[in-house]
GROMACS .gro file of C-alpha atoms in nm:
model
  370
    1UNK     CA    1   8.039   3.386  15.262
    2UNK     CA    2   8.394   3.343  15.418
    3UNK     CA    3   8.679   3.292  15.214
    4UNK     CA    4   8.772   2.939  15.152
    5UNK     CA    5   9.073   2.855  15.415
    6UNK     CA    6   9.345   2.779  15.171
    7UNK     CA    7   9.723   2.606  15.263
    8UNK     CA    8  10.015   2.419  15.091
    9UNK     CA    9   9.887   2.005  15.057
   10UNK     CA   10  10.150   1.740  14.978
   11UNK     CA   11  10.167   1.529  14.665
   12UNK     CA   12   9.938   1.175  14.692
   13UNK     CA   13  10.136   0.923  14.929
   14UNK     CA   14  10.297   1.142  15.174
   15UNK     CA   15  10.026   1.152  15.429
   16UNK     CA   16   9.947   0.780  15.410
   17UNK     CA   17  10.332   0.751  15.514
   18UNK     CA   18  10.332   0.614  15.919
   19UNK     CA   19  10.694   0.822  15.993
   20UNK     CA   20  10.929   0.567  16.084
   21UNK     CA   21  11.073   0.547  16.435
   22UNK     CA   22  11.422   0.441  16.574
   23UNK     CA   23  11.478   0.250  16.852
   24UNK     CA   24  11.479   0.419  17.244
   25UNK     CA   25  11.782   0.573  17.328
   26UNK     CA   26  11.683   0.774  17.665
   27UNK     CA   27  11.532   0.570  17.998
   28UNK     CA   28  11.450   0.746  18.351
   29UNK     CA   29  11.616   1.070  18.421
   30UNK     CA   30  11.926   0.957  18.595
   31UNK     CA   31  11.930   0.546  18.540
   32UNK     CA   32  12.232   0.407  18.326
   33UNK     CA   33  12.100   0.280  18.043
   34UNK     CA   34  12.143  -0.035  17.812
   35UNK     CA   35  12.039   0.047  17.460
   36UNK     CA   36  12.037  -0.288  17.245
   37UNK     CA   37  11.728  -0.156  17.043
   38UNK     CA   38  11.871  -0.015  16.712
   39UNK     CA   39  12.118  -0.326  16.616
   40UNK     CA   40  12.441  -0.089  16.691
   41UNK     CA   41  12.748  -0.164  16.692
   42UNK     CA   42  12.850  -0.393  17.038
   43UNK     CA   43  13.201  -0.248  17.060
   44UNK     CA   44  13.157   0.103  16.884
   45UNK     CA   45  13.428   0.214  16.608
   46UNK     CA   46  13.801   0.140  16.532
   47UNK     CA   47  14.007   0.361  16.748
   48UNK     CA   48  14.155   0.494  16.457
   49UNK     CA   49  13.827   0.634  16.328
   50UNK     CA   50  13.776   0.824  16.623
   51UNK     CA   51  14.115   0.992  16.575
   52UNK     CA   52  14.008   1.070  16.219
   53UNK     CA   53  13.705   1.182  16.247
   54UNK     CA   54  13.891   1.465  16.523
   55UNK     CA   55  14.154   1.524  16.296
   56UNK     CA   56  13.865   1.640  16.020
   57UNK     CA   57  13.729   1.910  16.238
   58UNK     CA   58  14.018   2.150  16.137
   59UNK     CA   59  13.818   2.135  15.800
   60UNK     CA   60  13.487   2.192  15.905
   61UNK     CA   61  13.447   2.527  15.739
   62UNK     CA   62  13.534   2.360  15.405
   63UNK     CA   63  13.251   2.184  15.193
   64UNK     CA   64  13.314   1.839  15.149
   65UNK     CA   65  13.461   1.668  14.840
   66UNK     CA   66  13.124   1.622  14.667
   67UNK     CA   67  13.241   1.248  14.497
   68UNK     CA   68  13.402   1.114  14.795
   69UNK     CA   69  13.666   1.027  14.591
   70UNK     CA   70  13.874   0.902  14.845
   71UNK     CA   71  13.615   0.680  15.029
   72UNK     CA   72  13.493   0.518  14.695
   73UNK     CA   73  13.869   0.422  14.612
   74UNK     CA   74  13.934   0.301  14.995
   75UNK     CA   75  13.598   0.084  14.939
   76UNK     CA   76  13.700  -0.018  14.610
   77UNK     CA   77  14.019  -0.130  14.691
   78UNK     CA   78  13.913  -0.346  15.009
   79UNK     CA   79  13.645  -0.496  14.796
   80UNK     CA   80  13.820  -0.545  14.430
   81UNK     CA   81  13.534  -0.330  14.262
   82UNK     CA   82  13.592  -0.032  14.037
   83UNK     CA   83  13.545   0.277  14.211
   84UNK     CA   84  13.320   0.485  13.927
   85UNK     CA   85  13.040   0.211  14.050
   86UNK     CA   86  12.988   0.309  14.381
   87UNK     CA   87  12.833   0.573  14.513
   88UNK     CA   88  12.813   0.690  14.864
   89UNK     CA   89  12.499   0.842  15.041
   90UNK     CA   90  12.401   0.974  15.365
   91UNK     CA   91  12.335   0.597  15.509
   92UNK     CA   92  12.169   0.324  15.314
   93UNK     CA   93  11.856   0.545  15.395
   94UNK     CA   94  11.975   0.810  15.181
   95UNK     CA   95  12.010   0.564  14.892
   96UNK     CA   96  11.668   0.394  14.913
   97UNK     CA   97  11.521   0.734  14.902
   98UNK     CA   98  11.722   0.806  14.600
   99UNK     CA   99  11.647   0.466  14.404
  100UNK     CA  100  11.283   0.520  14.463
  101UNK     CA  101  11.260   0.855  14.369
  102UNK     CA  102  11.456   0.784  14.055
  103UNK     CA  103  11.295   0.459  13.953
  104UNK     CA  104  10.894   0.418  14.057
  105UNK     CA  105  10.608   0.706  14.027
  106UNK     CA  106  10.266   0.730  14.072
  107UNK     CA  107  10.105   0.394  13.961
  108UNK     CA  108  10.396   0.179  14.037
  109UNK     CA  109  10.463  -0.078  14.271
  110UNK     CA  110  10.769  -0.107  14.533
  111UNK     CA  111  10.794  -0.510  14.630
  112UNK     CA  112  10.900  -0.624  14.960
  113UNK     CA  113  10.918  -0.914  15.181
  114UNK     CA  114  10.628  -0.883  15.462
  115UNK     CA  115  10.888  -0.844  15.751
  116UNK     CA  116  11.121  -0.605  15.579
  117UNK     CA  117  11.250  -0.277  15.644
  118UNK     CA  118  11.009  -0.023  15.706
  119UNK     CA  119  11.186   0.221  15.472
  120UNK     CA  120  11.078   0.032  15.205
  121UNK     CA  121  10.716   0.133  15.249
  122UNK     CA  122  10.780   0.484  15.347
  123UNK     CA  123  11.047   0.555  15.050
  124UNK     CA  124  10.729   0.445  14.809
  125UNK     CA  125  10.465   0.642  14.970
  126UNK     CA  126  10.700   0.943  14.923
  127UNK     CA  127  10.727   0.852  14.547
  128UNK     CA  128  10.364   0.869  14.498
  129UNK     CA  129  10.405   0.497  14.431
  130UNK     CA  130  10.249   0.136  14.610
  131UNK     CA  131  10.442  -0.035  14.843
  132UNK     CA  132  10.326  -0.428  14.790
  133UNK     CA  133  10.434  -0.689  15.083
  134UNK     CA  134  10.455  -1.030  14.996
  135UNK     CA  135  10.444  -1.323  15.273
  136UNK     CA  136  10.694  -1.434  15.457
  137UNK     CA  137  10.756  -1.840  15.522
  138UNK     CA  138  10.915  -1.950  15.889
  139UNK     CA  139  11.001  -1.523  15.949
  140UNK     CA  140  11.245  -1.612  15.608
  141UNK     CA  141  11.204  -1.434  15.271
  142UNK     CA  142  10.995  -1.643  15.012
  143UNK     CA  143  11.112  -1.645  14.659
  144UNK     CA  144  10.786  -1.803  14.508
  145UNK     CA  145  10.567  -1.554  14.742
  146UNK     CA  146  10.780  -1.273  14.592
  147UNK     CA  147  10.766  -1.343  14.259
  148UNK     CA  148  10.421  -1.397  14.247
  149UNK     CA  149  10.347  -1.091  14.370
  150UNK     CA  150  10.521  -0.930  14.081
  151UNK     CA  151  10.318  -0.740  13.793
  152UNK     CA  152  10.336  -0.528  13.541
  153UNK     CA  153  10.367  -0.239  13.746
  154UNK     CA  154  10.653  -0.356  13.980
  155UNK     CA  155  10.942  -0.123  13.934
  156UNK     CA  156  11.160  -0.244  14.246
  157UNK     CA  157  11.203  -0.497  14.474
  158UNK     CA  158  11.368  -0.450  14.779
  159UNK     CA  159  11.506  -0.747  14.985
  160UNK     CA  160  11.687  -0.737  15.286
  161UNK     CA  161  11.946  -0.983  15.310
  162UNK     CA  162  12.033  -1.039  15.584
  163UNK     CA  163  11.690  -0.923  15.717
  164UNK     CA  164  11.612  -0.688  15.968
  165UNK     CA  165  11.408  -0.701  16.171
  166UNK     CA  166  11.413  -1.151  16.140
  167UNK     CA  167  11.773  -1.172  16.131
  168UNK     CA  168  11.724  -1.473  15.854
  169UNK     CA  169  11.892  -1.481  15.507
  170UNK     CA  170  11.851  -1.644  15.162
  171UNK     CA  171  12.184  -1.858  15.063
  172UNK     CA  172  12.304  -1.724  14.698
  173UNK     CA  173  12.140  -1.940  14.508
  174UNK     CA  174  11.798  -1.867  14.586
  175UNK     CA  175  11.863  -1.485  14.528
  176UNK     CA  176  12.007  -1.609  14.154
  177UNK     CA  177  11.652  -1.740  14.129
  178UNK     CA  178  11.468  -1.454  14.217
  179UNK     CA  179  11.649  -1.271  13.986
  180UNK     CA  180  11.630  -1.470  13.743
  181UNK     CA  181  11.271  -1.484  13.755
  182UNK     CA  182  11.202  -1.047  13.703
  183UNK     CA  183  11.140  -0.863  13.425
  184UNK     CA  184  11.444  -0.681  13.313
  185UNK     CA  185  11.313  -0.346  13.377
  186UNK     CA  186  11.256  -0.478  13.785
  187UNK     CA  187  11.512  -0.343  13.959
  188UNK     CA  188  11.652  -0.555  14.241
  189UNK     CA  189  11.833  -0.378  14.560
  190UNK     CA  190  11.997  -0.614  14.780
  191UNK     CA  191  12.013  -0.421  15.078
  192UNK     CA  192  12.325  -0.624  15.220
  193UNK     CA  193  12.329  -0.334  15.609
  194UNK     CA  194  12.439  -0.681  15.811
  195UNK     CA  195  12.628  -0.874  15.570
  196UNK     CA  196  12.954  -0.850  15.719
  197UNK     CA  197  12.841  -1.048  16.025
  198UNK     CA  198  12.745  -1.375  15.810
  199UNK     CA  199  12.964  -1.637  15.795
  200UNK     CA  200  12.725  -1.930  15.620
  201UNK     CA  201  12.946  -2.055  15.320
  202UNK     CA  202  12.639  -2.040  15.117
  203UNK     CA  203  12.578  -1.669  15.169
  204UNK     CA  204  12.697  -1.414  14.905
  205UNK     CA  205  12.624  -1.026  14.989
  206UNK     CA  206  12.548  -0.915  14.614
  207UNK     CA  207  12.813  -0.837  14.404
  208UNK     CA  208  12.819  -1.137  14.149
  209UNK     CA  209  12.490  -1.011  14.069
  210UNK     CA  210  12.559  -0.675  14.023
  211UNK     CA  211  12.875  -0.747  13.797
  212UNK     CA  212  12.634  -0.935  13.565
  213UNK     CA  213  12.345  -0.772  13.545
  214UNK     CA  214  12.199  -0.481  13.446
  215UNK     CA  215  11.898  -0.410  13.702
  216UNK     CA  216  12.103  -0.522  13.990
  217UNK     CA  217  12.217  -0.261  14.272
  218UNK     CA  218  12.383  -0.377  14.668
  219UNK     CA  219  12.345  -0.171  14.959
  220UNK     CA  220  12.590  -0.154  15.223
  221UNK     CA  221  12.637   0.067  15.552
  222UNK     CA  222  12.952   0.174  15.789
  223UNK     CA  223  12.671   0.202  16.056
  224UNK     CA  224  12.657  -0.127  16.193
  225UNK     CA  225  12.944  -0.339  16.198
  226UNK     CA  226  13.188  -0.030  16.134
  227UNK     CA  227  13.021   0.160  16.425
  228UNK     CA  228  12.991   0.507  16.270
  229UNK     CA  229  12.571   0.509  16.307
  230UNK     CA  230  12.655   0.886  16.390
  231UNK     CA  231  12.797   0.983  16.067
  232UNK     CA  232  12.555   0.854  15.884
  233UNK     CA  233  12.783   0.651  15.602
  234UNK     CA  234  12.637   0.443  15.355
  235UNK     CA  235  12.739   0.326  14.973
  236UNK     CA  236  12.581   0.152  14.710
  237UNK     CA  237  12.786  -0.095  14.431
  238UNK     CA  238  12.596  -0.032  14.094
  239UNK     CA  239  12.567  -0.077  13.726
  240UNK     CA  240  12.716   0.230  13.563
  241UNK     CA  241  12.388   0.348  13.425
  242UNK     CA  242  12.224   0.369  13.782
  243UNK     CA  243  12.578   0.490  13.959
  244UNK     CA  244  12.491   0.771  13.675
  245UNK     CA  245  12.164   0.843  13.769
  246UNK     CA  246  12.203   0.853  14.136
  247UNK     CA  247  12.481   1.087  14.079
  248UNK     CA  248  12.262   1.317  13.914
  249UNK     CA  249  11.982   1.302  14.180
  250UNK     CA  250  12.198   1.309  14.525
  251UNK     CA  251  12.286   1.586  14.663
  252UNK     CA  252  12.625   1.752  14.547
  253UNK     CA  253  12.767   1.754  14.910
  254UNK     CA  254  12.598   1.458  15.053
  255UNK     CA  255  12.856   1.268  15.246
  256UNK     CA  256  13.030   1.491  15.546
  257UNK     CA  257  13.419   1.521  15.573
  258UNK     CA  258  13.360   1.350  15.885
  259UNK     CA  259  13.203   1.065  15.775
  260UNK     CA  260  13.463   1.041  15.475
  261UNK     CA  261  13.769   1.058  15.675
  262UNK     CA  262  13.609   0.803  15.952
  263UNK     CA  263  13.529   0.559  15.690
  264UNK     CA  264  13.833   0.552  15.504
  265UNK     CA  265  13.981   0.491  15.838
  266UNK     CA  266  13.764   0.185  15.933
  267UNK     CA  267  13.782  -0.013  15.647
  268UNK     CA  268  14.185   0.007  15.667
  269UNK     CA  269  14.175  -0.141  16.036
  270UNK     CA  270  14.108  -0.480  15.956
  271UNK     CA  271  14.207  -0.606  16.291
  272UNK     CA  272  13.954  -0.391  16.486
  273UNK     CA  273  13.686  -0.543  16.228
  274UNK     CA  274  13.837  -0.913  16.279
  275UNK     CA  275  13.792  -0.822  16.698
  276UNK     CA  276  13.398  -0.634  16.656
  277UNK     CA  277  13.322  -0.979  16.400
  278UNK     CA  278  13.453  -1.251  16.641
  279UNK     CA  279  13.268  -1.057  16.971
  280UNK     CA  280  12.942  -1.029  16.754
  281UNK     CA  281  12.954  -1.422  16.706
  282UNK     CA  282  13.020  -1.504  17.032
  283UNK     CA  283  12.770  -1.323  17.212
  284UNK     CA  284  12.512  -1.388  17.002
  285UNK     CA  285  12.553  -1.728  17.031
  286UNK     CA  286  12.605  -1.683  17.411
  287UNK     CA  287  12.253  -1.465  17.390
  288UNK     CA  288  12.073  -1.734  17.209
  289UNK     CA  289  12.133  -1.999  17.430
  290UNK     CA  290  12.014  -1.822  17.725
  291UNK     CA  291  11.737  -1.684  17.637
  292UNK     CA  292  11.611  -2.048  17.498
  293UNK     CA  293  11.755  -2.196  17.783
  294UNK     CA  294  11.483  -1.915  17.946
  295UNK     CA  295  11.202  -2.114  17.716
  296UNK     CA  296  11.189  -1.796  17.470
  297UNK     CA  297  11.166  -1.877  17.076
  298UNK     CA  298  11.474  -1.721  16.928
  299UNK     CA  299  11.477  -1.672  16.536
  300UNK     CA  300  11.810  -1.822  16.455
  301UNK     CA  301  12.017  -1.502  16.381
  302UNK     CA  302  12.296  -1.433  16.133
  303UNK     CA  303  12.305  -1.064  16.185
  304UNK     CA  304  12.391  -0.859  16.532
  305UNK     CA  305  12.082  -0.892  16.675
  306UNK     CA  306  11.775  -1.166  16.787
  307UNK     CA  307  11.416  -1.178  16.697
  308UNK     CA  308  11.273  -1.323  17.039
  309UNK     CA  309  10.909  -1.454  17.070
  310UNK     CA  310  10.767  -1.385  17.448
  311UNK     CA  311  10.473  -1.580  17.560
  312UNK     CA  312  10.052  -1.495  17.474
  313UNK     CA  313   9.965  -1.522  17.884
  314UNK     CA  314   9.952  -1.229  18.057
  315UNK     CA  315  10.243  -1.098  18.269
  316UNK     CA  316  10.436  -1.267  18.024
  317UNK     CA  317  10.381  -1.085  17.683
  318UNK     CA  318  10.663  -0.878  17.472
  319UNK     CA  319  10.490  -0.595  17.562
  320UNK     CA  320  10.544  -0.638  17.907
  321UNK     CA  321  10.835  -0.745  17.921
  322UNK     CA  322  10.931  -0.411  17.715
  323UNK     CA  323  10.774  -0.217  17.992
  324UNK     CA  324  10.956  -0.420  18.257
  325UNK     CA  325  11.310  -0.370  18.089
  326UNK     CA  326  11.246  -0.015  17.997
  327UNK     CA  327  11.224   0.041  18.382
  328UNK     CA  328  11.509  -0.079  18.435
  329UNK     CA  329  11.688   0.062  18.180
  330UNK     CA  330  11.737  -0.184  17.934
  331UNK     CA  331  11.600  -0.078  17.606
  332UNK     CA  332  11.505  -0.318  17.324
  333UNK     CA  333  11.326  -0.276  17.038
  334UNK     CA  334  10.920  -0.365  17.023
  335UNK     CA  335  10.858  -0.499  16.647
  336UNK     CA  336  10.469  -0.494  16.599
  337UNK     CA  337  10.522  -0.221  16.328
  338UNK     CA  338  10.675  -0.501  16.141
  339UNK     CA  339  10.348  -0.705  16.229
  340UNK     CA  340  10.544  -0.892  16.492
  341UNK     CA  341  10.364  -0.801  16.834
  342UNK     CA  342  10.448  -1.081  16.968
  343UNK     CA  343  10.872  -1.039  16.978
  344UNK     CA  344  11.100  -0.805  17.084
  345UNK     CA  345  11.462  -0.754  16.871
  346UNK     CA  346  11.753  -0.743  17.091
  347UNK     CA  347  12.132  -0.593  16.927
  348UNK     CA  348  12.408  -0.745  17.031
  349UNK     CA  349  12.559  -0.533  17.300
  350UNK     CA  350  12.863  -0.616  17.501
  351UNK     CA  351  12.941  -0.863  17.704
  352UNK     CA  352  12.791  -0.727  18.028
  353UNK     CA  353  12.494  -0.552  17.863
  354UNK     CA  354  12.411  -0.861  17.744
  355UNK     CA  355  12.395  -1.048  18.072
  356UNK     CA  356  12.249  -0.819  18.224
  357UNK     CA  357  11.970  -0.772  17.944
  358UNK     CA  358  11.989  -1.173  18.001
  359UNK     CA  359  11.940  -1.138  18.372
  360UNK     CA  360  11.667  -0.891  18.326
  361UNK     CA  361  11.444  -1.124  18.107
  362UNK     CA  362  11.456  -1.372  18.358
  363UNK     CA  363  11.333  -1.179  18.613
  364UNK     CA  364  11.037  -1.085  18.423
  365UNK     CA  365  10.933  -1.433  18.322
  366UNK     CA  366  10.965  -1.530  18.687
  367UNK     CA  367  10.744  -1.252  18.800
  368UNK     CA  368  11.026  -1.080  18.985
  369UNK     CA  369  10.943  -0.728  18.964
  370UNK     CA  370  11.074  -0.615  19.242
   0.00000   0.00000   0.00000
């Protein structure tokens, strides 16, 4: 009898995991392209952060400082938060991974809103624990849907806010009451990636909550409105017990010099953040007009990008019109693995990308395809 073929097989979870995939960046060999499909920054990064980022390179053969010392005090001095709360990751990706890890197992649940990021699921599945979705009212989180869906073997709840891949928000108020309504031992990450492109008075990114609470923690990233998506530059504003433990489960050199020096350099050039808000607002109300004025359903948008529902008739679907644009170079971002088949996202690009992306999508619904 032959010997039973033996190899290495991966804890429960990770093969149920569907390996998350970022928007197009390439087109046709040779075609310029217009990549609006992975909500980047429109105008790129301060000047200054460039020059920073350069003048790092002479240290490139040093190990960065593990703490990011620096960084945390530049954040916590822009944002009037004590600097031994926050800690800094490799992107907000690097920090879901972490909380999940650290907080849920085998056997318990990870809660998310049914349009949320799909790094929710994955981070879970990698834990050996369930992701649970819970539905979604007009594309906008629901409180009552979420808590419901809580049980006894919820250990986080992730929500997105602003959302992504919706572009919706819940005003402050209703994220007090969905706090309010866990368990203390639910831990609630307010993943806050596009909050520095809301301006709604009623709209608070997280940190009131995390000053008074214990089972609190915000997310925030340099890789949108900062424009360092590159460096891969995220932080995370924490009670000191969870700062603690993700200090003991990141990795001791997990934020580059690079990516140090860059942010530190971005969050001091408040004009070039003023300029990259102001541009995001006006195109994307500029965007949104268009396309409706096109007869498309756009999702009203507080972030840097739009959720836009194409037609059901053929010639005319999302799908199709992702094919169309893709030939000609203009790359958005299809949605369906958010269960959205039926949209397309588009980032706020600049002002000629998104004309022409504009320009593009009427063709297409005209049937001009040549």
């Amino acid at each position: 009898m032959p010997p039973v073929e033996q190899k290495p097989v991966p804890r429960p979870g990770i093969l149920d995991i569907a390996a998350y995939v970022g928007g197009r960046a390439k087109a046709e060999p040779g075609q310029r392209v217009i990549k609006l499909s992975s909500n980047e920054s429109g105008i790129g990064p301060s000047p200054k952060a460039v020059d920073a980022f350069k003048a790092s390179a002479a240290d490139m053969h040093r190990y960065p400082e593990g703490t990011a010392q620096d960084l945390r005090q530049a954040i916590a001095e822009r944002f009037d938060v004590p600097a031994d709360r926050i800690v800094c990751g490799a992107g907000s990706d690097e920090l879901i991974h972490l909380l999940t890890t650290s907080y849920a197992a085998p056997g318990d649940e990870v809660l998310y809103s049914e349009h949320g990021f799909l790094v929710y699921p994955i981070s879970a599945h990698a834990a050996g624990a369930t992701p649970v979705k819970a539905p979604e009212r007009d594309l906008t989180t629901d409180v009552d849907a979420l808590l419901a869906a809580v049980t006894p073997a919820t250990r986080i709840l992730y929500l997105a806010n602003p959302n992504n891949p919706t572009g919706t928000y819940l005003p402050a108020a209703d994220v007090a009451r969905l706090h309010a309504g866990l368990p203390p031992h639910v831990l609630l990450v307010l993943d806050a990636a596009y909050a520095e492109f809301v301006d709604a008075a009623d709209y608070e990114a997280g940190f009131r909550l995390v000053e008074a609470a214990e089972n609190v923690v915000m997310l925030r990233t340099f890789s949108k409105l900062y424009g360092l998506a590159a460096l891969r530059l995220g932080w995370a504003y924490c009670p000191a017990g969870v700062a603690d433990v993700l200090n003991r489960v990141r990795g001791p050199f997990n934020v580059s010099t690079a990516a140090q020096a860059a942010g530190i350099a971005s969050l001091k050039d408040v004009d070039f953040l003023d300029h990259a808000r102001r541009h995001n607002a006006t195109w994307r109300a500029w965007l949104t007009g268009r396309l409706a004025q096109l007869g498309l359903e756009v999702t009203p948008s507080v972030a840097n990008f739009l959720l836009v529902r194409f037609p059901d008739e053929a010639g005319r679907t999302a799908a199709e019109a992702d094919a169309f644009l893709t030939a000609r170079g203009i790359l958005l971002r299809r949605v369906a693995a958010y269960g959205l088949p039926k949209h397309l996202r588009i980032s706020i690009g600049t002002g000629e990308e998104c004309e022409l992306a504009a320009a593009a999508i009427a063709d297409f619904l005209r049937g001009d395809h040549g």
